[in-house]
């Protein structure tokens, strides 16, 4: 089943099949009706009915796997380029002075409104958090959060900040008109310059 889903996703058939699944009960009813009047097509109709019945029986499993492979891009998603990102980061003295080194990862970035992102966080991130000293701590949490949004929502506007001045790691999120800090371990939006988020020296991976 997983291999089938992988092939369907590569062929860009995941979304159409998800829609088809919702129509299976109606299609089965239609075929049952047609069987009464189209006697010459009884055999092929029974075969189609058999396939649809099998699909219906495994539809919940298939639907879960398909939804995991379909990116849920926010409706208000927009693109910005690396020039715009650098311009927004210029707001911070540590960036202008070169103390926060920006490692650029992409040329084009997909972002959305903060409101949409907050909904995504509530839907996807609430149950993903955990802490294991050294094995899954602040830097791991920030990297996983960045990867999750890129993989499931097609958003690559999330950066990872390695903040030497605070001995901490967290996320930096670029919107179309501003930059904010996000703490993935507590789902909070701290102010740059506050304790643990000094943002005075380190690296920005974005």
PDB file of N, CA and C in Angstrom, residues 4-71:
ATOM      1  N   UNK A   4       2.347   1.842  -3.381  1.00  0.00           N
ATOM      2  CA  UNK A   4       1.324   2.368  -4.290  1.00  0.00           C
ATOM      3  C   UNK A   4       1.137   3.864  -4.081  1.00  0.00           C
ATOM      4  N   UNK A   5       1.066   4.279  -2.825  1.00  0.00           N
ATOM      5  CA  UNK A   5       0.891   5.695  -2.498  1.00  0.00           C
ATOM      6  C   UNK A   5       2.078   6.509  -2.999  1.00  0.00           C
ATOM      7  N   UNK A   6       3.272   5.955  -2.870  1.00  0.00           N
ATOM      8  CA  UNK A   6       4.478   6.641  -3.346  1.00  0.00           C
ATOM      9  C   UNK A   6       4.402   6.870  -4.857  1.00  0.00           C
ATOM     10  N   UNK A   7       3.961   5.849  -5.597  1.00  0.00           N
ATOM     11  CA  UNK A   7       3.839   5.960  -7.061  1.00  0.00           C
ATOM     12  C   UNK A   7       2.768   6.977  -7.431  1.00  0.00           C
ATOM     13  N   UNK A   8       1.622   6.916  -6.747  1.00  0.00           N
ATOM     14  CA  UNK A   8       0.527   7.857  -7.021  1.00  0.00           C
ATOM     15  C   UNK A   8       0.961   9.296  -6.768  1.00  0.00           C
ATOM     16  N   UNK A   9       1.745   9.490  -5.715  1.00  0.00           N
ATOM     17  CA  UNK A   9       2.226  10.835  -5.377  1.00  0.00           C
ATOM     18  C   UNK A   9       3.174  11.339  -6.457  1.00  0.00           C
ATOM     19  N   UNK A  10       4.075  10.468  -6.913  1.00  0.00           N
ATOM     20  CA  UNK A  10       5.021  10.849  -7.971  1.00  0.00           C
ATOM     21  C   UNK A  10       4.286  11.201  -9.264  1.00  0.00           C
ATOM     22  N   UNK A  11       3.180  10.510  -9.531  1.00  0.00           N
ATOM     23  CA  UNK A  11       2.395  10.763 -10.742  1.00  0.00           C
ATOM     24  C   UNK A  11       1.382  11.897 -10.555  1.00  0.00           C
ATOM     25  N   UNK A  12       1.404  12.516  -9.372  1.00  0.00           N
ATOM     26  CA  UNK A  12       0.498  13.616  -9.022  1.00  0.00           C
ATOM     27  C   UNK A  12      -0.976  13.178  -9.079  1.00  0.00           C
ATOM     28  N   UNK A  13      -1.218  11.916  -8.656  1.00  0.00           N
ATOM     29  CA  UNK A  13      -2.573  11.381  -8.655  1.00  0.00           C
ATOM     30  C   UNK A  13      -3.162  11.268  -7.252  1.00  0.00           C
ATOM     31  N   UNK A  14      -2.389  11.697  -6.238  1.00  0.00           N
ATOM     32  CA  UNK A  14      -2.843  11.553  -4.858  1.00  0.00           C
ATOM     33  C   UNK A  14      -4.111  12.368  -4.591  1.00  0.00           C
ATOM     34  N   UNK A  15      -4.120  13.635  -5.016  1.00  0.00           N
ATOM     35  CA  UNK A  15      -5.287  14.495  -4.774  1.00  0.00           C
ATOM     36  C   UNK A  15      -6.529  14.003  -5.505  1.00  0.00           C
ATOM     37  N   UNK A  16      -6.434  13.634  -6.815  1.00  0.00           N
ATOM     38  CA  UNK A  16      -7.621  13.109  -7.491  1.00  0.00           C
ATOM     39  C   UNK A  16      -8.176  11.856  -6.831  1.00  0.00           C
ATOM     40  N   UNK A  17      -7.272  10.974  -6.352  1.00  0.00           N
ATOM     41  CA  UNK A  17      -7.737   9.745  -5.719  1.00  0.00           C
ATOM     42  C   UNK A  17      -8.419  10.030  -4.386  1.00  0.00           C
ATOM     43  N   UNK A  18      -7.920  11.028  -3.657  1.00  0.00           N
ATOM     44  CA  UNK A  18      -8.580  11.419  -2.411  1.00  0.00           C
ATOM     45  C   UNK A  18     -10.011  11.870  -2.677  1.00  0.00           C
ATOM     46  N   UNK A  19     -10.216  12.600  -3.784  1.00  0.00           N
ATOM     47  CA  UNK A  19     -11.568  13.036  -4.156  1.00  0.00           C
ATOM     48  C   UNK A  19     -12.426  11.842  -4.560  1.00  0.00           C
ATOM     49  N   UNK A  20     -11.813  10.901  -5.298  1.00  0.00           N
ATOM     50  CA  UNK A  20     -12.549   9.717  -5.743  1.00  0.00           C
ATOM     51  C   UNK A  20     -13.065   8.915  -4.557  1.00  0.00           C
ATOM     52  N   UNK A  21     -12.248   8.794  -3.518  1.00  0.00           N
ATOM     53  CA  UNK A  21     -12.631   8.015  -2.344  1.00  0.00           C
ATOM     54  C   UNK A  21     -13.942   8.517  -1.745  1.00  0.00           C
ATOM     55  N   UNK A  22     -14.135   9.835  -1.757  1.00  0.00           N
ATOM     56  CA  UNK A  22     -15.355  10.405  -1.174  1.00  0.00           C
ATOM     57  C   UNK A  22     -16.604  10.070  -1.994  1.00  0.00           C
ATOM     58  N   UNK A  23     -16.395   9.709  -3.289  1.00  0.00           N
ATOM     59  CA  UNK A  23     -17.535   9.411  -4.168  1.00  0.00           C
ATOM     60  C   UNK A  23     -17.823   7.915  -4.291  1.00  0.00           C
ATOM     61  N   UNK A  24     -17.025   7.069  -3.662  1.00  0.00           N
ATOM     62  CA  UNK A  24     -17.193   5.619  -3.818  1.00  0.00           C
ATOM     63  C   UNK A  24     -18.606   5.137  -3.483  1.00  0.00           C
ATOM     64  N   UNK A  25     -19.210   5.529  -2.348  1.00  0.00           N
ATOM     65  CA  UNK A  25     -20.580   5.055  -2.048  1.00  0.00           C
ATOM     66  C   UNK A  25     -21.579   5.401  -3.158  1.00  0.00           C
ATOM     67  N   UNK A  26     -21.472   6.625  -3.702  1.00  0.00           N
ATOM     68  CA  UNK A  26     -22.384   7.039  -4.775  1.00  0.00           C
ATOM     69  C   UNK A  26     -22.131   6.233  -6.047  1.00  0.00           C
ATOM     70  N   UNK A  27     -20.854   5.965  -6.346  1.00  0.00           N
ATOM     71  CA  UNK A  27     -20.519   5.189  -7.540  1.00  0.00           C
ATOM     72  C   UNK A  27     -21.042   3.762  -7.433  1.00  0.00           C
ATOM     73  N   UNK A  28     -20.938   3.164  -6.245  1.00  0.00           N
ATOM     74  CA  UNK A  28     -21.445   1.807  -6.034  1.00  0.00           C
ATOM     75  C   UNK A  28     -22.960   1.758  -6.215  1.00  0.00           C
ATOM     76  N   UNK A  29     -23.639   2.772  -5.712  1.00  0.00           N
ATOM     77  CA  UNK A  29     -25.104   2.836  -5.870  1.00  0.00           C
ATOM     78  C   UNK A  29     -25.482   2.974  -7.342  1.00  0.00           C
ATOM     79  N   UNK A  30     -24.709   3.809  -8.082  1.00  0.00           N
ATOM     80  CA  UNK A  30     -24.970   4.011  -9.508  1.00  0.00           C
ATOM     81  C   UNK A  30     -24.780   2.715 -10.288  1.00  0.00           C
ATOM     82  N   UNK A  31     -23.704   1.965  -9.967  1.00  0.00           N
ATOM     83  CA  UNK A  31     -23.442   0.703 -10.670  1.00  0.00           C
ATOM     84  C   UNK A  31     -24.542  -0.316 -10.391  1.00  0.00           C
ATOM     85  N   UNK A  32     -24.997  -0.374  -9.136  1.00  0.00           N
ATOM     86  CA  UNK A  32     -26.090  -1.290  -8.785  1.00  0.00           C
ATOM     87  C   UNK A  32     -27.348  -0.966  -9.590  1.00  0.00           C
ATOM     88  N   UNK A  33     -27.586   0.308  -9.785  1.00  0.00           N
ATOM     89  CA  UNK A  33     -28.745   0.756 -10.569  1.00  0.00           C
ATOM     90  C   UNK A  33     -28.570   0.373 -12.042  1.00  0.00           C
ATOM     91  N   UNK A  34     -27.354   0.590 -12.561  1.00  0.00           N
ATOM     92  CA  UNK A  34     -27.077   0.297 -13.974  1.00  0.00           C
ATOM     93  C   UNK A  34     -27.180  -1.197 -14.266  1.00  0.00           C
ATOM     94  N   UNK A  35     -26.813  -2.036 -13.295  1.00  0.00           N
ATOM     95  CA  UNK A  35     -26.850  -3.492 -13.499  1.00  0.00           C
ATOM     96  C   UNK A  35     -28.264  -3.988 -13.812  1.00  0.00           C
ATOM     97  N   UNK A  36     -29.253  -3.293 -13.303  1.00  0.00           N
ATOM     98  CA  UNK A  36     -30.643  -3.698 -13.510  1.00  0.00           C
ATOM     99  C   UNK A  36     -31.101  -3.472 -14.956  1.00  0.00           C
ATOM    100  N   UNK A  37     -30.469  -2.525 -15.642  1.00  0.00           N
ATOM    101  CA  UNK A  37     -30.949  -2.129 -16.965  1.00  0.00           C
ATOM    102  C   UNK A  37     -29.961  -2.430 -18.097  1.00  0.00           C
ATOM    103  N   UNK A  38     -28.683  -2.563 -17.757  1.00  0.00           N
ATOM    104  CA  UNK A  38     -27.671  -2.819 -18.786  1.00  0.00           C
ATOM    105  C   UNK A  38     -27.158  -4.248 -18.639  1.00  0.00           C
ATOM    106  N   UNK A  39     -28.011  -5.210 -18.965  1.00  0.00           N
ATOM    107  CA  UNK A  39     -27.690  -6.617 -18.738  1.00  0.00           C
ATOM    108  C   UNK A  39     -26.450  -7.064 -19.517  1.00  0.00           C
ATOM    109  N   UNK A  40     -26.238  -6.471 -20.676  1.00  0.00           N
ATOM    110  CA  UNK A  40     -25.084  -6.850 -21.484  1.00  0.00           C
ATOM    111  C   UNK A  40     -23.761  -6.445 -20.861  1.00  0.00           C
ATOM    112  N   UNK A  41     -23.808  -5.548 -19.911  1.00  0.00           N
ATOM    113  CA  UNK A  41     -22.567  -5.067 -19.267  1.00  0.00           C
ATOM    114  C   UNK A  41     -22.429  -5.588 -17.837  1.00  0.00           C
ATOM    115  N   UNK A  42     -23.169  -6.627 -17.531  1.00  0.00           N
ATOM    116  CA  UNK A  42     -23.173  -7.143 -16.156  1.00  0.00           C
ATOM    117  C   UNK A  42     -21.777  -7.531 -15.680  1.00  0.00           C
ATOM    118  N   UNK A  43     -21.026  -8.253 -16.522  1.00  0.00           N
ATOM    119  CA  UNK A  43     -19.702  -8.731 -16.110  1.00  0.00           C
ATOM    120  C   UNK A  43     -18.724  -7.577 -15.831  1.00  0.00           C
ATOM    121  N   UNK A  44     -18.558  -6.655 -16.807  1.00  0.00           N
ATOM    122  CA  UNK A  44     -17.613  -5.545 -16.527  1.00  0.00           C
ATOM    123  C   UNK A  44     -18.068  -4.670 -15.366  1.00  0.00           C
ATOM    124  N   UNK A  45     -19.384  -4.492 -15.233  1.00  0.00           N
ATOM    125  CA  UNK A  45     -19.886  -3.683 -14.114  1.00  0.00           C
ATOM    126  C   UNK A  45     -19.583  -4.346 -12.784  1.00  0.00           C
ATOM    127  N   UNK A  46     -19.698  -5.687 -12.739  1.00  0.00           N
ATOM    128  CA  UNK A  46     -19.386  -6.408 -11.508  1.00  0.00           C
ATOM    129  C   UNK A  46     -17.907  -6.286 -11.157  1.00  0.00           C
ATOM    130  N   UNK A  47     -17.061  -6.308 -12.201  1.00  0.00           N
ATOM    131  CA  UNK A  47     -15.623  -6.166 -11.962  1.00  0.00           C
ATOM    132  C   UNK A  47     -15.300  -4.780 -11.394  1.00  0.00           C
ATOM    133  N   UNK A  48     -15.904  -3.749 -12.010  1.00  0.00           N
ATOM    134  CA  UNK A  48     -15.690  -2.378 -11.512  1.00  0.00           C
ATOM    135  C   UNK A  48     -16.199  -2.266 -10.077  1.00  0.00           C
ATOM    136  N   UNK A  49     -17.359  -2.860  -9.838  1.00  0.00           N
ATOM    137  CA  UNK A  49     -17.953  -2.823  -8.498  1.00  0.00           C
ATOM    138  C   UNK A  49     -17.041  -3.512  -7.482  1.00  0.00           C
ATOM    139  N   UNK A  50     -16.425  -4.602  -7.919  1.00  0.00           N
ATOM    140  CA  UNK A  50     -15.508  -5.336  -7.042  1.00  0.00           C
ATOM    141  C   UNK A  50     -14.298  -4.504  -6.667  1.00  0.00           C
ATOM    142  N   UNK A  51     -13.722  -3.813  -7.669  1.00  0.00           N
ATOM    143  CA  UNK A  51     -12.567  -2.952  -7.412  1.00  0.00           C
ATOM    144  C   UNK A  51     -12.938  -1.807  -6.458  1.00  0.00           C
ATOM    145  N   UNK A  52     -14.089  -1.190  -6.702  1.00  0.00           N
ATOM    146  CA  UNK A  52     -14.523  -0.070  -5.866  1.00  0.00           C
ATOM    147  C   UNK A  52     -14.824  -0.530  -4.431  1.00  0.00           C
ATOM    148  N   UNK A  53     -15.419  -1.721  -4.303  1.00  0.00           N
ATOM    149  CA  UNK A  53     -15.708  -2.263  -2.971  1.00  0.00           C
ATOM    150  C   UNK A  53     -14.414  -2.502  -2.199  1.00  0.00           C
ATOM    151  N   UNK A  54     -13.420  -3.065  -2.898  1.00  0.00           N
ATOM    152  CA  UNK A  54     -12.110  -3.295  -2.270  1.00  0.00           C
ATOM    153  C   UNK A  54     -11.479  -1.977  -1.860  1.00  0.00           C
ATOM    154  N   UNK A  55     -11.581  -0.983  -2.755  1.00  0.00           N
ATOM    155  CA  UNK A  55     -11.029   0.340  -2.466  1.00  0.00           C
ATOM    156  C   UNK A  55     -11.738   0.963  -1.266  1.00  0.00           C
ATOM    157  N   UNK A  56     -13.056   0.770  -1.201  1.00  0.00           N
ATOM    158  CA  UNK A  56     -13.823   1.316  -0.081  1.00  0.00           C
ATOM    159  C   UNK A  56     -13.411   0.671   1.235  1.00  0.00           C
ATOM    160  N   UNK A  57     -13.174  -0.651   1.215  1.00  0.00           N
ATOM    161  CA  UNK A  57     -12.791  -1.377   2.420  1.00  0.00           C
ATOM    162  C   UNK A  57     -11.458  -0.873   2.986  1.00  0.00           C
ATOM    163  N   UNK A  58     -10.559  -0.465   2.081  1.00  0.00           N
ATOM    164  CA  UNK A  58      -9.239   0.000   2.518  1.00  0.00           C
ATOM    165  C   UNK A  58      -9.101   1.519   2.391  1.00  0.00           C
ATOM    166  N   UNK A  59     -10.241   2.187   2.208  1.00  0.00           N
ATOM    167  CA  UNK A  59     -10.207   3.632   1.948  1.00  0.00           C
ATOM    168  C   UNK A  59      -9.640   4.436   3.114  1.00  0.00           C
ATOM    169  N   UNK A  60      -9.957   4.038   4.363  1.00  0.00           N
ATOM    170  CA  UNK A  60      -9.441   4.791   5.518  1.00  0.00           C
ATOM    171  C   UNK A  60      -7.928   4.730   5.591  1.00  0.00           C
ATOM    172  N   UNK A  61      -7.390   3.515   5.388  1.00  0.00           N
ATOM    173  CA  UNK A  61      -5.931   3.347   5.394  1.00  0.00           C
ATOM    174  C   UNK A  61      -5.299   4.130   4.256  1.00  0.00           C
ATOM    175  N   UNK A  62      -5.896   4.012   3.067  1.00  0.00           N
ATOM    176  CA  UNK A  62      -5.369   4.702   1.889  1.00  0.00           C
ATOM    177  C   UNK A  62      -5.459   6.215   2.048  1.00  0.00           C
ATOM    178  N   UNK A  63      -6.570   6.687   2.612  1.00  0.00           N
ATOM    179  CA  UNK A  63      -6.766   8.126   2.792  1.00  0.00           C
ATOM    180  C   UNK A  63      -5.708   8.704   3.721  1.00  0.00           C
ATOM    181  N   UNK A  64      -5.410   7.999   4.817  1.00  0.00           N
ATOM    182  CA  UNK A  64      -4.396   8.467   5.763  1.00  0.00           C
ATOM    183  C   UNK A  64      -3.032   8.561   5.079  1.00  0.00           C
ATOM    184  N   UNK A  65      -2.666   7.524   4.326  1.00  0.00           N
ATOM    185  CA  UNK A  65      -1.372   7.513   3.641  1.00  0.00           C
ATOM    186  C   UNK A  65      -1.293   8.592   2.571  1.00  0.00           C
ATOM    187  N   UNK A  66      -2.387   8.778   1.822  1.00  0.00           N
ATOM    188  CA  UNK A  66      -2.401   9.810   0.780  1.00  0.00           C
ATOM    189  C   UNK A  66      -2.281  11.203   1.367  1.00  0.00           C
ATOM    190  N   UNK A  67      -3.024  11.458   2.448  1.00  0.00           N
ATOM    191  CA  UNK A  67      -2.986  12.778   3.077  1.00  0.00           C
ATOM    192  C   UNK A  67      -1.608  13.099   3.623  1.00  0.00           C
ATOM    193  N   UNK A  68      -0.873  12.070   4.036  1.00  0.00           N
ATOM    194  CA  UNK A  68       0.484  12.277   4.532  1.00  0.00           C
ATOM    195  C   UNK A  68       1.425  12.698   3.408  1.00  0.00           C
ATOM    196  N   UNK A  69       1.059  12.367   2.164  1.00  0.00           N
ATOM    197  CA  UNK A  69       1.928  12.663   1.025  1.00  0.00           C
ATOM    198  C   UNK A  69       1.459  13.846   0.188  1.00  0.00           C
ATOM    199  N   UNK A  70       0.373  14.480   0.579  1.00  0.00           N
ATOM    200  CA  UNK A  70      -0.117  15.661  -0.140  1.00  0.00           C
ATOM    201  C   UNK A  70       0.208  16.904   0.676  1.00  0.00           C
ATOM    202  N   UNK A  71       0.963  17.809   0.117  1.00  0.00           N
ATOM    203  CA  UNK A  71       1.326  19.027   0.846  1.00  0.00           C
ATOM    204  C   UNK A  71       0.114  19.935   0.991  1.00  0.00           C
TER     205      UNK A  71
END
